[in-house]
Tab-separated table of C-alpha atoms in Angstrom:
chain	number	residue	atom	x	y	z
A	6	UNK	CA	99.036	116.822	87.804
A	7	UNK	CA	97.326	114.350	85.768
A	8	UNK	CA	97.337	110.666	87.426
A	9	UNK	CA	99.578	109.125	84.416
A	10	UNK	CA	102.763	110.919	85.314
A	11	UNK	CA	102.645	109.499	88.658
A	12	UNK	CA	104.830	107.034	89.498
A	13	UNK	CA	103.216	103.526	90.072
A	14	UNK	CA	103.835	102.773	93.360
A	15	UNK	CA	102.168	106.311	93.917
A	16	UNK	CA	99.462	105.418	92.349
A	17	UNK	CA	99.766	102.053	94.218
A	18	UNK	CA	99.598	103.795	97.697
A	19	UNK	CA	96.372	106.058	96.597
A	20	UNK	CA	94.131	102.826	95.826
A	21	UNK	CA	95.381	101.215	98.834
A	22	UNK	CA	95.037	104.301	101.153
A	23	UNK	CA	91.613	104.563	99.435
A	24	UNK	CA	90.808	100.784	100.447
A	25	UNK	CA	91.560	101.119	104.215
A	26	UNK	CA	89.791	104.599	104.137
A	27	UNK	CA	86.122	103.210	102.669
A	28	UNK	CA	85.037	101.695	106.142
A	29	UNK	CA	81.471	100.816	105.160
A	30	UNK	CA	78.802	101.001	107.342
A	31	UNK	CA	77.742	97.162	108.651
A	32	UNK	CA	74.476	95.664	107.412
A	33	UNK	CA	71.383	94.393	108.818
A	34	UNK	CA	72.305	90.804	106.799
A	35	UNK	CA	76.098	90.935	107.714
A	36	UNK	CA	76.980	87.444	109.851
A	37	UNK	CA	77.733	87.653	113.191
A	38	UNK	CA	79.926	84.212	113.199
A	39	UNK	CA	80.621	81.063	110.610
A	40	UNK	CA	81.674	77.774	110.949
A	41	UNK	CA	84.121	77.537	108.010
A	42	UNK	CA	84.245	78.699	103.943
A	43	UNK	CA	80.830	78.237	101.860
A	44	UNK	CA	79.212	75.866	104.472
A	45	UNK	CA	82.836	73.904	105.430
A	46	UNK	CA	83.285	73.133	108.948
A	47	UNK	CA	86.338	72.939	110.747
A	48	UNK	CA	87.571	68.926	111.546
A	49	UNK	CA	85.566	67.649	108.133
A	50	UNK	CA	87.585	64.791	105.924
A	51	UNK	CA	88.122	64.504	102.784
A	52	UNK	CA	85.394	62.287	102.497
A	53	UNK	CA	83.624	64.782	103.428
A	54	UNK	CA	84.500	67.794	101.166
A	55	UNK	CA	84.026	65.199	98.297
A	56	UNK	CA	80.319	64.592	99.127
A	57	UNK	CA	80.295	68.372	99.954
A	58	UNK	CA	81.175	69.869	96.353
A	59	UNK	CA	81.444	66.302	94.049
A	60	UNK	CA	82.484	67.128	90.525
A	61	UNK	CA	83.712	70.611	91.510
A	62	UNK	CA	86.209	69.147	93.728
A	63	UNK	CA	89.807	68.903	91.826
A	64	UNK	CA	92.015	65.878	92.902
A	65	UNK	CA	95.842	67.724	92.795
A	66	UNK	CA	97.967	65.865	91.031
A	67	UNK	CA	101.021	65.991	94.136
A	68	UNK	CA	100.233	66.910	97.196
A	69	UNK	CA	100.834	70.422	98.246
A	70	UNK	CA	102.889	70.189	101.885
A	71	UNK	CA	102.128	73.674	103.593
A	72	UNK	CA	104.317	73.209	107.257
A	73	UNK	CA	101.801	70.943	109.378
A	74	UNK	CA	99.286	70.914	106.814
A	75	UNK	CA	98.648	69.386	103.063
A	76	UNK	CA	96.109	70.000	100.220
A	77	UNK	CA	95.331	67.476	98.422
A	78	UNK	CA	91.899	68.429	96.663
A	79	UNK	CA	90.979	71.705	95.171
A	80	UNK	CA	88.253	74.234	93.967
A	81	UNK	CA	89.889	75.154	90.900
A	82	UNK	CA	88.858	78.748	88.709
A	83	UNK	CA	86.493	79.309	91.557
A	84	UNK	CA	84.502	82.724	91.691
A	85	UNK	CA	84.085	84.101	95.139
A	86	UNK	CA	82.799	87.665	95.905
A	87	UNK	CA	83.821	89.242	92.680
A	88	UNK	CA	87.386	87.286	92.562
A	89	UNK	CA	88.565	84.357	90.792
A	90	UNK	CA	90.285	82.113	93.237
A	91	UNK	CA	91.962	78.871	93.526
A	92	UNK	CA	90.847	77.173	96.837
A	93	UNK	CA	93.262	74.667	98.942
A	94	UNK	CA	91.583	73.088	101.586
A	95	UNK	CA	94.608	72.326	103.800
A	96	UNK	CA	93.914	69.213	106.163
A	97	UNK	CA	96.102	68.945	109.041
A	98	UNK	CA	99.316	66.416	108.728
A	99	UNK	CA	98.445	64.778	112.499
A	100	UNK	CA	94.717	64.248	112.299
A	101	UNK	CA	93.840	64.330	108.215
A	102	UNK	CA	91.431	67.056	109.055
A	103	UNK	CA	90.479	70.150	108.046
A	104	UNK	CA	92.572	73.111	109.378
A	105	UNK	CA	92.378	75.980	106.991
A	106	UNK	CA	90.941	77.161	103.503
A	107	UNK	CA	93.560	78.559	101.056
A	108	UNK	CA	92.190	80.785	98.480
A	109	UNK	CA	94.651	82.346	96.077
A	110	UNK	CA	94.573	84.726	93.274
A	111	UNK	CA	98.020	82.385	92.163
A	112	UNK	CA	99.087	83.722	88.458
A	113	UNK	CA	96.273	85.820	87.858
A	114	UNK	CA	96.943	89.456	88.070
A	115	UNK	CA	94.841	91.383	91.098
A	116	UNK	CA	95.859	95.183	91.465
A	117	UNK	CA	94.405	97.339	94.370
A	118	UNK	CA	90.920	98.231	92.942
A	119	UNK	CA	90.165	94.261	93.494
A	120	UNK	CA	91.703	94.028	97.019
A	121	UNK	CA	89.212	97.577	97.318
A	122	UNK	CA	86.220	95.830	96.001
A	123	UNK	CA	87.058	92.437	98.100
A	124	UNK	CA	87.183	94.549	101.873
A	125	UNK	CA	83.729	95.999	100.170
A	126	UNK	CA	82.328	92.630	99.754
A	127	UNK	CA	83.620	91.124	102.665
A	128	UNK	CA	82.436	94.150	105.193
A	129	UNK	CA	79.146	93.575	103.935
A	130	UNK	CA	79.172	89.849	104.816
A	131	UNK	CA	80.912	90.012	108.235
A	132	UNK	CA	80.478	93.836	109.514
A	133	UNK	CA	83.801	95.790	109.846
A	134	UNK	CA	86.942	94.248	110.319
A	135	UNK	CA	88.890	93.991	113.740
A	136	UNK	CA	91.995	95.143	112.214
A	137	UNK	CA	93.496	97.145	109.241
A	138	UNK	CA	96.977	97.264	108.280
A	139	UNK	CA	99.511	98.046	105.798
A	140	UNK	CA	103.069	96.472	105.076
A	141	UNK	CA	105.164	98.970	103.609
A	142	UNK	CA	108.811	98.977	102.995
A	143	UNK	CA	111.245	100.727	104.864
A	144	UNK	CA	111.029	103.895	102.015
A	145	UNK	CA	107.605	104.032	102.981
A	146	UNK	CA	106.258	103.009	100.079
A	147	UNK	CA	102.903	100.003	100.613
A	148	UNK	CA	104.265	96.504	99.760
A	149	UNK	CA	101.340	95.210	100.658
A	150	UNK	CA	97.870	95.302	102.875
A	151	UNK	CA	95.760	93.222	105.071
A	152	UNK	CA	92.904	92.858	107.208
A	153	UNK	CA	91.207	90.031	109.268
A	154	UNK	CA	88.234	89.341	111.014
A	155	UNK	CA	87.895	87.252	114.407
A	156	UNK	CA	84.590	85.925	114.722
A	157	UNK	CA	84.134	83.343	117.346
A	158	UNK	CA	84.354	80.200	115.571
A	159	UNK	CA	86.565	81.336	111.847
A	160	UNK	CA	89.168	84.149	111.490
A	161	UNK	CA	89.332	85.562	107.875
A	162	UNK	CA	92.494	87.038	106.877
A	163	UNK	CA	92.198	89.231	103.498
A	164	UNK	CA	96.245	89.894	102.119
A	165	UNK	CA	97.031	92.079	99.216
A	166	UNK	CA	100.489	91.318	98.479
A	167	UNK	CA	103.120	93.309	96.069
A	168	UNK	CA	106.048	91.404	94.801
A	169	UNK	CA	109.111	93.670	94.465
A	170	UNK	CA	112.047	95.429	96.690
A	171	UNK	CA	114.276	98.184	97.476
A	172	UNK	CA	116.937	96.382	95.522
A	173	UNK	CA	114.826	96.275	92.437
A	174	UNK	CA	115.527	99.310	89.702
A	175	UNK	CA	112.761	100.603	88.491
A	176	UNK	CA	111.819	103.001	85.499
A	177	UNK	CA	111.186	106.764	85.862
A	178	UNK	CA	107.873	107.327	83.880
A	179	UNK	CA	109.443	111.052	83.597
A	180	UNK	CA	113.128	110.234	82.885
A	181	UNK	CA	114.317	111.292	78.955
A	182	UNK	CA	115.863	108.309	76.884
A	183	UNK	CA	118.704	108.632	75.139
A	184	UNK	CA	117.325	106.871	71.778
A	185	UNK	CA	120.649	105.954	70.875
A	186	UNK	CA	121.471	103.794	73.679
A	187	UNK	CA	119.754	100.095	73.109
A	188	UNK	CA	116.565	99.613	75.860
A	189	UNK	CA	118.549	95.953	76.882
A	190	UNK	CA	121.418	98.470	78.527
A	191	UNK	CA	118.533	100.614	80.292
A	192	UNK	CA	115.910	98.161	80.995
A	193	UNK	CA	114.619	98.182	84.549
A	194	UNK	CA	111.610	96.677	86.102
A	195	UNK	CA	108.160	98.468	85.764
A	196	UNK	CA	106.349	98.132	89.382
A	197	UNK	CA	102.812	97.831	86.732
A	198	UNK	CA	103.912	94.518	85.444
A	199	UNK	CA	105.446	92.771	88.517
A	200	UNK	CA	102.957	90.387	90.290
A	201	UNK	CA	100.466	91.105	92.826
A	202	UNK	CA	97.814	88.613	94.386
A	203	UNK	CA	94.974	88.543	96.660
A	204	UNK	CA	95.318	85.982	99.240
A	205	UNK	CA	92.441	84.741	101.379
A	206	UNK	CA	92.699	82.792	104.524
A	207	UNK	CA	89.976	80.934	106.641
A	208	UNK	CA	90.871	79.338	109.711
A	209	UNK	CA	89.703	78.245	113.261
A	210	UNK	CA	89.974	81.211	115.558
A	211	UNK	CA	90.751	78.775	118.374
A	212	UNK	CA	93.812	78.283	116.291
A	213	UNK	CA	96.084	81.198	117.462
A	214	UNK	CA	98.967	79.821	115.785
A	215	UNK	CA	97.814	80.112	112.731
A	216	UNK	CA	96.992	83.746	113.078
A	217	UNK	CA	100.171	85.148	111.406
A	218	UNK	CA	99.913	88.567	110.333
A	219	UNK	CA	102.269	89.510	108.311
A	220	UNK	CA	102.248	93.696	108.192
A	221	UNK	CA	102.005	96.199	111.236
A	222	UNK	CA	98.749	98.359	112.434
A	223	UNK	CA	98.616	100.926	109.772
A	224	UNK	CA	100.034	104.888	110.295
């Protein structure tokens, strides 16, 4: 059976499945611990970040309230192993410090070869993660992935997420049309067009409650 006539989400669990599969080996240059994001350290002010990355540094417009955090100043467009991100540095609302470094794929499309290529990247960097797992909906199909690395100073937390439902109708790629009936009375929503993103997370390990994982240990 050729791969077209597969359903999407099929097709959707085979790049996944193939992501969490390709464990690669660690290398010799891979880091055994890091302080924070591209040389950020947890604790830093904004002061700080601005002398850090000057004129790359965006100044949001409102602040962005995340719980007990904020982000106030961005890295907007930003490329980061092989993805384009936007990156929130969320400061935390008590102390005005740095808790946490938000990067998000937002509005940009990401589909499961990029999450495939990100675990790549990021196994090289930081060895293999200390846990895989996939979020999948009670039909069994994947809404989603994620794995994370503890190192002893900064957890990374690499998400995969797929917006849709079981209460979402979707089109059979095999089902005949009647071309007499208009497509408004039989639209339904193709899984290929809904959104996905890639959502990265940087944190404190110390910080257990901001651990949150969101999916259970893969089957």
């Amino acid at each position: 059976m050729k791969t077209a006539a597969l359903p999407a989400r099929l097709v959707l669990a085979g790049w996944l499945a193939a992501a969490f599969i390709g464990v690669c080996s660690p290398t010799p240059a891979a880091a055994t611990d890091i302080a924070g994001w591209r040389g950020t350290h947890w604790g830093m002010t904004a002061d700080g970040l601005r002398r850090m990355f000057g004129d790359e540094l965006t100044e949001l417009p409102a602040r962005r309230v995340y719980k007990n955090a904020y982000a106030e100043l961005a890295l907007l467009r930003t490329d980061f192993l092989g993805v384009t991100f936007d990156v929130y540095f969320q400061m935390n609302a008590e102390t005005d410090r740095l808790q946490q470094v938000l990067l998000e794929t937002g509005r940009r499309r990401a589909g499961p070869q990029d999450f495939s290529d990100l675990l790549r990247r990021l196994r090289n960097n930081y060895d293999n993660e200390t846990k895989l797992c996939l979020d999948r909906l009670s039909d069994g199909s994947p809404a989603g992935g994620e794995a994370v690395w503890r190192l002893p100073s900064t957890t990374v937390h690499a998400v995969f997420m797929e917006f849709y439902t079981r209460g979402m109708a979707f089109d059979d790629p095999n089902r005949d049309r009647d071309p007499l009936v208009p497509h408004y009375k039989t639209r339904r929503n193709n899984p290929r067009f809904l959104p996905r993103r890639i959502v990265l997370r940087y944190h404190p390990t110390a910080r257990t409650d901001l651990m949150g994982e969101r999916c259970r240990p893969a089957d």
